[in-house]
CSV table of N, CA and C in Angstrom, one decimal:
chain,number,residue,atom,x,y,z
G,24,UNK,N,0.8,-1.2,0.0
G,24,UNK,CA,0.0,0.0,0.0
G,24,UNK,C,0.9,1.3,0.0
G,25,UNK,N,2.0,1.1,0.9
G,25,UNK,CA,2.7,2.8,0.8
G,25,UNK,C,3.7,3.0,-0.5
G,26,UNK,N,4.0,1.7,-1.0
G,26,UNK,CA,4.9,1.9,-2.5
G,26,UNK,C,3.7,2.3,-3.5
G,27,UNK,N,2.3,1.7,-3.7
G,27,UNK,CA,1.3,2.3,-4.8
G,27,UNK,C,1.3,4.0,-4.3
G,28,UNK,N,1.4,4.3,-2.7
G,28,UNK,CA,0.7,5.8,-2.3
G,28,UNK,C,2.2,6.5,-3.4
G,29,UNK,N,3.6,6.0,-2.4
G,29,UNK,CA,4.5,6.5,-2.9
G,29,UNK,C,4.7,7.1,-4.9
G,30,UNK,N,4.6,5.9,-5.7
G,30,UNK,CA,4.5,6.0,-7.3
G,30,UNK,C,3.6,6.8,-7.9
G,31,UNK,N,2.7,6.5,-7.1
G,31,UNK,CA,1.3,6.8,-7.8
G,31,UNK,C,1.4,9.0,-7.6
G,32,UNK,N,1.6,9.0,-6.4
G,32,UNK,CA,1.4,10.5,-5.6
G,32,UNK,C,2.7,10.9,-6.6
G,33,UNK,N,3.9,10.8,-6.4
G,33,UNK,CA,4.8,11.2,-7.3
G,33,UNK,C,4.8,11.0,-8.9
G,34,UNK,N,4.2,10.6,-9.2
G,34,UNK,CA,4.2,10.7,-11.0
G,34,UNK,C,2.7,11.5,-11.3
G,35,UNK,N,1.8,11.0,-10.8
G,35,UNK,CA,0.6,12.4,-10.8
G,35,UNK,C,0.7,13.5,-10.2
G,36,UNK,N,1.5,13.7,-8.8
G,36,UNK,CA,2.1,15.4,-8.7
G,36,UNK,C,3.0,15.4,-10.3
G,37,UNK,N,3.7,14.9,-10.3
G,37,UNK,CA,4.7,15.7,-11.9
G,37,UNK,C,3.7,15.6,-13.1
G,38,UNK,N,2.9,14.7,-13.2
G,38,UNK,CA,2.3,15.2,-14.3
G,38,UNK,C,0.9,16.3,-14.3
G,39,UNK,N,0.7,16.4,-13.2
G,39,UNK,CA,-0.2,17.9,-12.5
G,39,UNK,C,0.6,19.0,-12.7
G,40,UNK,N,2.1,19.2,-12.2
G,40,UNK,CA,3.1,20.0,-12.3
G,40,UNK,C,2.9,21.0,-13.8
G,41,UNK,N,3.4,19.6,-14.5
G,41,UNK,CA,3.3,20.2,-16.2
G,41,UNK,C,2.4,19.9,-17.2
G,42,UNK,N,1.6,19.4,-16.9
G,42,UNK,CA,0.6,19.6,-17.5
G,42,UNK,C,-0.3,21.0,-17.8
G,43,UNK,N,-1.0,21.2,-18.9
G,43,UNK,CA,-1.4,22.6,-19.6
G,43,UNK,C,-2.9,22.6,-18.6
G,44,UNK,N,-3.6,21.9,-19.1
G,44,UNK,CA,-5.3,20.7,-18.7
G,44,UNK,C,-5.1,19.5,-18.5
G,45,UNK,N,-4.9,18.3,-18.9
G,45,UNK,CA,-5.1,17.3,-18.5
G,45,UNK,C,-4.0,16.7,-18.5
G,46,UNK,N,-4.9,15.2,-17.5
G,46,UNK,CA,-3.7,14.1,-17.6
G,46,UNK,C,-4.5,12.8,-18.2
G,47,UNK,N,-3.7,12.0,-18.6
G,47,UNK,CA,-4.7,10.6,-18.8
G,47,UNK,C,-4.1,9.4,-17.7
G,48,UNK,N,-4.7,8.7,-16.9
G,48,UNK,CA,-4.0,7.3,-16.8
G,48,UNK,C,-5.1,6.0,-17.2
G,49,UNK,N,-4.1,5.1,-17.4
G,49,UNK,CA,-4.4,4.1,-18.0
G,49,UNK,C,-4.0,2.8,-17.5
G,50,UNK,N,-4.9,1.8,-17.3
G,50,UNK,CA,-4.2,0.6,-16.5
G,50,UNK,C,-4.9,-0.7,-17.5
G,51,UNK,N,-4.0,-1.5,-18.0
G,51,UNK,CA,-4.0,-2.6,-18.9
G,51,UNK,C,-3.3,-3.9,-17.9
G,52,UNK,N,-4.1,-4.9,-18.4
G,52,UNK,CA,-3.2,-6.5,-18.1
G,52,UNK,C,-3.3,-7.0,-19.3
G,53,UNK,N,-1.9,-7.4,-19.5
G,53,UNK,CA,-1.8,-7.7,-20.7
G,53,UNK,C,-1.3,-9.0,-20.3
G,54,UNK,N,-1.5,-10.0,-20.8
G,54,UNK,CA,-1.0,-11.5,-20.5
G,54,UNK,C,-0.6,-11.3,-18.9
G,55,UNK,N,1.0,-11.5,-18.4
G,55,UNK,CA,0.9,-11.8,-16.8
G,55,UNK,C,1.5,-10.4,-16.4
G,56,UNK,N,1.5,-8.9,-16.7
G,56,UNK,CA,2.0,-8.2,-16.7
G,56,UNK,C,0.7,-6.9,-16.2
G,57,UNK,N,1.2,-5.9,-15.4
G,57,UNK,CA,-0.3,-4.6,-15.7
G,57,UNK,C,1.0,-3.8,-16.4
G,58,UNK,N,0.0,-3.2,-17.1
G,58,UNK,CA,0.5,-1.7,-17.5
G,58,UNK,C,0.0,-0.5,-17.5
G,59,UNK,N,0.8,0.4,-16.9
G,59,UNK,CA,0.2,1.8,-16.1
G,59,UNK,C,0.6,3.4,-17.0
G,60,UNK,N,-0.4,3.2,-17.4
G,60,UNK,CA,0.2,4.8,-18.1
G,60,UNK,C,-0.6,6.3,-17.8
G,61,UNK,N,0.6,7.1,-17.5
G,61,UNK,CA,0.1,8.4,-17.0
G,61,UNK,C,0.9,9.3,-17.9
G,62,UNK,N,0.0,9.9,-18.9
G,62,UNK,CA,0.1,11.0,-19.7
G,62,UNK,C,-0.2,12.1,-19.2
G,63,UNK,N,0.5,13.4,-20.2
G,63,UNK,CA,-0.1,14.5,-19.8
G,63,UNK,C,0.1,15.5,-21.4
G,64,UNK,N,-0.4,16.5,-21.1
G,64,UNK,CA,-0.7,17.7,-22.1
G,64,UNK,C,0.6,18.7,-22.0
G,65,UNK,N,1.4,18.6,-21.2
G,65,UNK,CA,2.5,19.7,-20.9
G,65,UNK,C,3.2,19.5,-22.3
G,66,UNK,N,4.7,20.3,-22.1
G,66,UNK,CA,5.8,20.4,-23.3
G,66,UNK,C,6.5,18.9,-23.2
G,67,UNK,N,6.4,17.9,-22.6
G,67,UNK,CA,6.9,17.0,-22.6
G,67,UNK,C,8.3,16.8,-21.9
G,68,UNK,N,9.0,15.7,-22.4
G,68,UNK,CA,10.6,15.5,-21.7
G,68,UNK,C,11.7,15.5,-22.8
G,69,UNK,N,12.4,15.9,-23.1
G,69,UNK,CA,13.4,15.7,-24.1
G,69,UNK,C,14.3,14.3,-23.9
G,70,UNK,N,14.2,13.8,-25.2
G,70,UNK,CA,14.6,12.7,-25.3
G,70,UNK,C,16.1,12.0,-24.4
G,71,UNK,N,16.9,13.0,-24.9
G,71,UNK,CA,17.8,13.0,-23.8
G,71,UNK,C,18.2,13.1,-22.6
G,72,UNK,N,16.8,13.8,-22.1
G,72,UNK,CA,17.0,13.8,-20.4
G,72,UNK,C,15.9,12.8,-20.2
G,73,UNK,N,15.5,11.9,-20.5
G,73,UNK,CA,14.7,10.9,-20.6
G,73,UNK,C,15.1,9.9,-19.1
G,74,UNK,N,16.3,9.4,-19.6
G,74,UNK,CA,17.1,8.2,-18.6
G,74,UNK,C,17.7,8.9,-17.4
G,75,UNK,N,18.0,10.2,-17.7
G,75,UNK,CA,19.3,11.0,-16.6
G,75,UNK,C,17.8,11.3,-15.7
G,76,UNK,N,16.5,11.7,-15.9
G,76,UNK,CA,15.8,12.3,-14.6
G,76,UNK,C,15.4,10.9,-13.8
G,77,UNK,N,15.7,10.0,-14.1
G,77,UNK,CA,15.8,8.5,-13.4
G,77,UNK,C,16.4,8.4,-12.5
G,78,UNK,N,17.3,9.3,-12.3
G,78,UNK,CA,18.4,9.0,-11.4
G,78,UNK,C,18.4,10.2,-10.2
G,79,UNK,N,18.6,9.8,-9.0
G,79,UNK,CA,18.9,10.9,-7.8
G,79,UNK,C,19.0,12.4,-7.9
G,80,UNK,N,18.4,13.4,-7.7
G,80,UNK,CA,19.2,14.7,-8.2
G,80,UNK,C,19.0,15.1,-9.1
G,81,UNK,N,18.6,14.5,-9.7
G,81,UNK,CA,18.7,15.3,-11.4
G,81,UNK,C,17.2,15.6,-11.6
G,82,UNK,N,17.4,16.7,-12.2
G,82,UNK,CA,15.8,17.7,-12.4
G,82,UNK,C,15.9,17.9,-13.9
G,83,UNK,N,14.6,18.2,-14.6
G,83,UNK,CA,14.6,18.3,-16.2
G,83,UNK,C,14.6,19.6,-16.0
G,84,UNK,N,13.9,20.6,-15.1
G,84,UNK,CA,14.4,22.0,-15.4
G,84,UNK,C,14.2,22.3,-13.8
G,85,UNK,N,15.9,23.2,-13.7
G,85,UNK,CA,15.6,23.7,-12.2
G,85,UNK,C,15.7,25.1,-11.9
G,86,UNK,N,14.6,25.7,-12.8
G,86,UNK,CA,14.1,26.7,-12.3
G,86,UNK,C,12.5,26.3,-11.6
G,87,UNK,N,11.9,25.0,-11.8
G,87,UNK,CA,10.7,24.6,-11.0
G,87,UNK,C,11.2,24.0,-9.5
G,88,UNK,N,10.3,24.3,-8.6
G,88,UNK,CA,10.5,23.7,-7.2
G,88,UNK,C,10.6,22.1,-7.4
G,89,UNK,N,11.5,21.6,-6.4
G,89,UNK,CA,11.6,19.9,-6.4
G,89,UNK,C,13.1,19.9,-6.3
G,90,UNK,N,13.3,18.3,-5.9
G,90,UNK,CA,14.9,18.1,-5.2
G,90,UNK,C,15.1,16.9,-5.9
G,91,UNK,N,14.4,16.3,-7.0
G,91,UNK,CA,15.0,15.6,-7.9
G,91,UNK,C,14.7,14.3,-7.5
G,92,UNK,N,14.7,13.8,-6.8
G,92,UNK,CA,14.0,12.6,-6.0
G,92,UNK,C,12.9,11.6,-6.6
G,93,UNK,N,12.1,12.4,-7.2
G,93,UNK,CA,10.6,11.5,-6.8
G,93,UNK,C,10.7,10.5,-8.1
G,94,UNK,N,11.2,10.7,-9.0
G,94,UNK,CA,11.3,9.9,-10.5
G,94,UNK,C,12.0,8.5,-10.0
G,95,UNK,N,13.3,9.1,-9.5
G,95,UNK,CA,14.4,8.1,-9.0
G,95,UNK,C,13.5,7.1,-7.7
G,96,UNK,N,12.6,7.7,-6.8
G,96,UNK,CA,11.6,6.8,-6.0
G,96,UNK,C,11.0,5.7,-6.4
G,97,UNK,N,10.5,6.4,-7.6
G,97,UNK,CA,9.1,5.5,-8.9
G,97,UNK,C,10.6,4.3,-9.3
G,98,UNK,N,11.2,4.8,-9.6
G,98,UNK,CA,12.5,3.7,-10.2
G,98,UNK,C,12.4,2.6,-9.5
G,99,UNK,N,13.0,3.1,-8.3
G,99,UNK,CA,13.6,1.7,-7.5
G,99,UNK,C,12.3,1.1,-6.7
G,100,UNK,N,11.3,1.4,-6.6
G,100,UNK,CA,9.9,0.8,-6.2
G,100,UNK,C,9.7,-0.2,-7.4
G,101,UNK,N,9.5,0.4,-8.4
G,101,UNK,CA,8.8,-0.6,-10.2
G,101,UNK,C,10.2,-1.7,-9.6
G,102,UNK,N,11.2,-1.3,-9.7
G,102,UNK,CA,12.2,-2.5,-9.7
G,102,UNK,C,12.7,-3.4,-9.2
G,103,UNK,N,11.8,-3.0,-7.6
G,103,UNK,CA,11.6,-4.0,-6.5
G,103,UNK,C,11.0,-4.9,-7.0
G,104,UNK,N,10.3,-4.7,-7.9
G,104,UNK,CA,9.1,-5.9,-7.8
G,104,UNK,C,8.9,-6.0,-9.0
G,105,UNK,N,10.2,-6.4,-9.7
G,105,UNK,CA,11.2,-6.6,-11.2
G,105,UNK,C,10.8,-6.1,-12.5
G,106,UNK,N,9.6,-4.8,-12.1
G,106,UNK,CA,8.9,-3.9,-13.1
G,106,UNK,C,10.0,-3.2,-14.2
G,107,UNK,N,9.2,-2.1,-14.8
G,107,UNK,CA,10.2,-1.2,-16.1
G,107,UNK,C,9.5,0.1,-15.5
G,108,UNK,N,9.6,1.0,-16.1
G,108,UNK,CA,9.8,2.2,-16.1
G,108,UNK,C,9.9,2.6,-17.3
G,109,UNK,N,9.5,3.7,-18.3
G,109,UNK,CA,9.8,4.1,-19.4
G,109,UNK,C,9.0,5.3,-19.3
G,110,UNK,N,10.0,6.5,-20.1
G,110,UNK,CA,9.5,7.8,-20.3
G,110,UNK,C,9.7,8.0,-21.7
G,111,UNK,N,8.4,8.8,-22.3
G,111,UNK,CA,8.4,8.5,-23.6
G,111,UNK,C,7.3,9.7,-24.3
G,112,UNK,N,6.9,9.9,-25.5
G,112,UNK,CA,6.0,11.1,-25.8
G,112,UNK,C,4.7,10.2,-25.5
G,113,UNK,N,3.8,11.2,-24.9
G,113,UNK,CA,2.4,11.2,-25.5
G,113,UNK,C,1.8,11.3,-26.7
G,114,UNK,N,1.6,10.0,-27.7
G,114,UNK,CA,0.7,10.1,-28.7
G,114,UNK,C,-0.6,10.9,-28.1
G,115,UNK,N,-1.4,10.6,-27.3
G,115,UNK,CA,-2.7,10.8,-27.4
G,115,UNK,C,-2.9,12.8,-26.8
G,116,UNK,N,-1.8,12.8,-25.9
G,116,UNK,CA,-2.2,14.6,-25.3
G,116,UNK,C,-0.8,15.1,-25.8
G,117,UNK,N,0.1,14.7,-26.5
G,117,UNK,CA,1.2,15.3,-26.8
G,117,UNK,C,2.6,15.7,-25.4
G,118,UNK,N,2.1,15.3,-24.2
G,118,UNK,CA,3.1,15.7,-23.7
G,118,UNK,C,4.3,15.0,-23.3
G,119,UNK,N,4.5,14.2,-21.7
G,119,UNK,CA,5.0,13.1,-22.0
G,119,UNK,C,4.1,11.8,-21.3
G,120,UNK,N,4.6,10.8,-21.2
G,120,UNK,CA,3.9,9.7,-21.1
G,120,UNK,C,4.9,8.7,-20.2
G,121,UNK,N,4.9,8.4,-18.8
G,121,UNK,CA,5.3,7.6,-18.2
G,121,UNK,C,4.9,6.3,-18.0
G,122,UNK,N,5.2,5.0,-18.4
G,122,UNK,CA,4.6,3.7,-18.4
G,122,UNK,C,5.2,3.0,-17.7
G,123,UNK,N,4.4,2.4,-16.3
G,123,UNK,CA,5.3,1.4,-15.8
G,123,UNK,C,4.5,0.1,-16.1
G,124,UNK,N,5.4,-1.1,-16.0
G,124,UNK,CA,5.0,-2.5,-16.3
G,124,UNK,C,5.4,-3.4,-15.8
G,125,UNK,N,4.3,-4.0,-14.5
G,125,UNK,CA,4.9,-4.1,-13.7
G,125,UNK,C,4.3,-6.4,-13.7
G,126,UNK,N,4.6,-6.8,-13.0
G,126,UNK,CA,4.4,-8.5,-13.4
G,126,UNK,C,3.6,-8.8,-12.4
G,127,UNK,N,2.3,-9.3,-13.3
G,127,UNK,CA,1.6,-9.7,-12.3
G,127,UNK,C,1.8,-11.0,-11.7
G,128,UNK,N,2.0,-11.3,-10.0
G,128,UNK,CA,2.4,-12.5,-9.4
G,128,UNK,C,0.9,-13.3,-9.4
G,129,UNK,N,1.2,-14.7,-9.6
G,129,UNK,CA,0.2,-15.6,-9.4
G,129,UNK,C,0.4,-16.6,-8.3
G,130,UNK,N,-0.5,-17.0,-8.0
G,130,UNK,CA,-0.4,-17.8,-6.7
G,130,UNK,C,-0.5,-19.8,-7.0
G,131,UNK,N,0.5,-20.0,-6.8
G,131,UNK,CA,0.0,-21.7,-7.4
G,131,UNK,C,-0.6,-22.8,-6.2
Protein backbone atom coordinates (compact mmCIF):
# COMPACT_ATOMS: atom_id res chain seq x y z
CA UNK A 1 0.00 0.00 0.00
CA UNK A 2 2.73 2.82 0.75
CA UNK A 3 4.87 1.87 -2.53
CA UNK A 4 1.32 2.33 -4.75
CA UNK A 5 0.70 5.76 -2.33
CA UNK A 6 4.48 6.55 -2.93
CA UNK A 7 4.49 6.01 -7.31
CA UNK A 8 1.27 6.78 -7.75
CA UNK A 9 1.44 10.49 -5.61
CA UNK A 10 4.75 11.17 -7.28
CA UNK A 11 4.17 10.70 -10.97
CA UNK A 12 0.60 12.35 -10.76
CA UNK A 13 2.10 15.35 -8.75
CA UNK A 14 4.73 15.74 -11.88
CA UNK A 15 2.25 15.15 -14.30
CA UNK A 16 -0.16 17.87 -12.54
CA UNK A 17 3.12 19.97 -12.26
CA UNK A 18 3.27 20.19 -16.24
CA UNK A 19 0.57 19.64 -17.53
CA UNK A 20 -1.35 22.57 -19.58
CA UNK A 21 -5.26 20.69 -18.75
CA UNK A 22 -5.09 17.25 -18.53
CA UNK A 23 -3.66 14.11 -17.62
CA UNK A 24 -4.66 10.58 -18.81
CA UNK A 25 -4.03 7.31 -16.77
CA UNK A 26 -4.39 4.09 -18.03
CA UNK A 27 -4.23 0.65 -16.53
CA UNK A 28 -4.02 -2.59 -18.92
CA UNK A 29 -3.22 -6.52 -18.10
CA UNK A 30 -1.82 -7.68 -20.69
CA UNK A 31 -0.97 -11.50 -20.48
CA UNK A 32 0.88 -11.77 -16.78
CA UNK A 33 1.97 -8.24 -16.69
CA UNK A 34 -0.35 -4.62 -15.73
CA UNK A 35 0.50 -1.65 -17.55
CA UNK A 36 0.24 1.79 -16.12
CA UNK A 37 0.24 4.81 -18.15
CA UNK A 38 0.07 8.44 -16.95
CA UNK A 39 0.09 10.98 -19.72
CA UNK A 40 -0.11 14.52 -19.84
CA UNK A 41 -0.73 17.70 -22.11
CA UNK A 42 2.50 19.74 -20.86
CA UNK A 43 5.81 20.43 -23.30
CA UNK A 44 6.95 17.04 -22.60
CA UNK A 45 10.60 15.47 -21.69
CA UNK A 46 13.37 15.73 -24.06
CA UNK A 47 14.65 12.67 -25.34
CA UNK A 48 17.84 12.95 -23.83
CA UNK A 49 17.03 13.75 -20.39
CA UNK A 50 14.73 10.87 -20.58
CA UNK A 51 17.14 8.25 -18.63
CA UNK A 52 19.27 10.99 -16.58
CA UNK A 53 15.80 12.29 -14.62
CA UNK A 54 15.85 8.45 -13.37
CA UNK A 55 18.45 9.01 -11.43
CA UNK A 56 18.92 10.93 -7.79
CA UNK A 57 19.16 14.71 -8.25
CA UNK A 58 18.67 15.28 -11.40
CA UNK A 59 15.82 17.70 -12.43
CA UNK A 60 14.62 18.32 -16.17
CA UNK A 61 14.38 21.99 -15.37
CA UNK A 62 15.63 23.70 -12.21
CA UNK A 63 14.13 26.68 -12.27
CA UNK A 64 10.69 24.60 -11.02
CA UNK A 65 10.49 23.72 -7.22
CA UNK A 66 11.57 19.93 -6.42
CA UNK A 67 14.93 18.14 -5.16
CA UNK A 68 14.97 15.62 -7.94
CA UNK A 69 14.03 12.60 -5.95
CA UNK A 70 10.64 11.49 -6.83
CA UNK A 71 11.28 9.88 -10.45
CA UNK A 72 14.43 8.14 -9.04
CA UNK A 73 11.58 6.82 -6.01
CA UNK A 74 9.13 5.51 -8.91
CA UNK A 75 12.48 3.74 -10.21
CA UNK A 76 13.61 1.68 -7.52
CA UNK A 77 9.87 0.83 -6.19
CA UNK A 78 8.76 -0.62 -10.16
CA UNK A 79 12.21 -2.48 -9.74
CA UNK A 80 11.65 -4.00 -6.46
CA UNK A 81 9.08 -5.87 -7.80
CA UNK A 82 11.24 -6.58 -11.24
CA UNK A 83 8.86 -3.90 -13.09
CA UNK A 84 10.20 -1.22 -16.06
CA UNK A 85 9.76 2.16 -16.07
CA UNK A 86 9.75 4.07 -19.40
CA UNK A 87 9.47 7.83 -20.27
CA UNK A 88 8.36 8.52 -23.61
CA UNK A 89 5.99 11.11 -25.79
CA UNK A 90 2.39 11.15 -25.46
CA UNK A 91 0.70 10.11 -28.66
CA UNK A 92 -2.73 10.85 -27.41
CA UNK A 93 -2.15 14.65 -25.31
CA UNK A 94 1.22 15.28 -26.75
CA UNK A 95 3.15 15.68 -23.74
CA UNK A 96 5.01 13.07 -22.02
CA UNK A 97 3.89 9.73 -21.13
CA UNK A 98 5.33 7.63 -18.23
CA UNK A 99 4.65 3.69 -18.45
CA UNK A 100 5.33 1.37 -15.75
CA UNK A 101 5.04 -2.46 -16.34
CA UNK A 102 4.86 -4.13 -13.71
CA UNK A 103 4.37 -8.50 -13.39
CA UNK A 104 1.59 -9.67 -12.32
CA UNK A 105 2.41 -12.54 -9.40
CA UNK A 106 0.19 -15.56 -9.37
CA UNK A 107 -0.38 -17.84 -6.67
CA UNK A 108 0.01 -21.73 -7.39
Amino acid sequence: EGDLMDWSGNLLDNASKWCKQKILLTTVIDQNKLIIDIEDDGSGIAEETRQKILMRGVRADELTPGHGVGLAIVRDIVESYHGKIKISSSATLGGAKISLELPILTSK
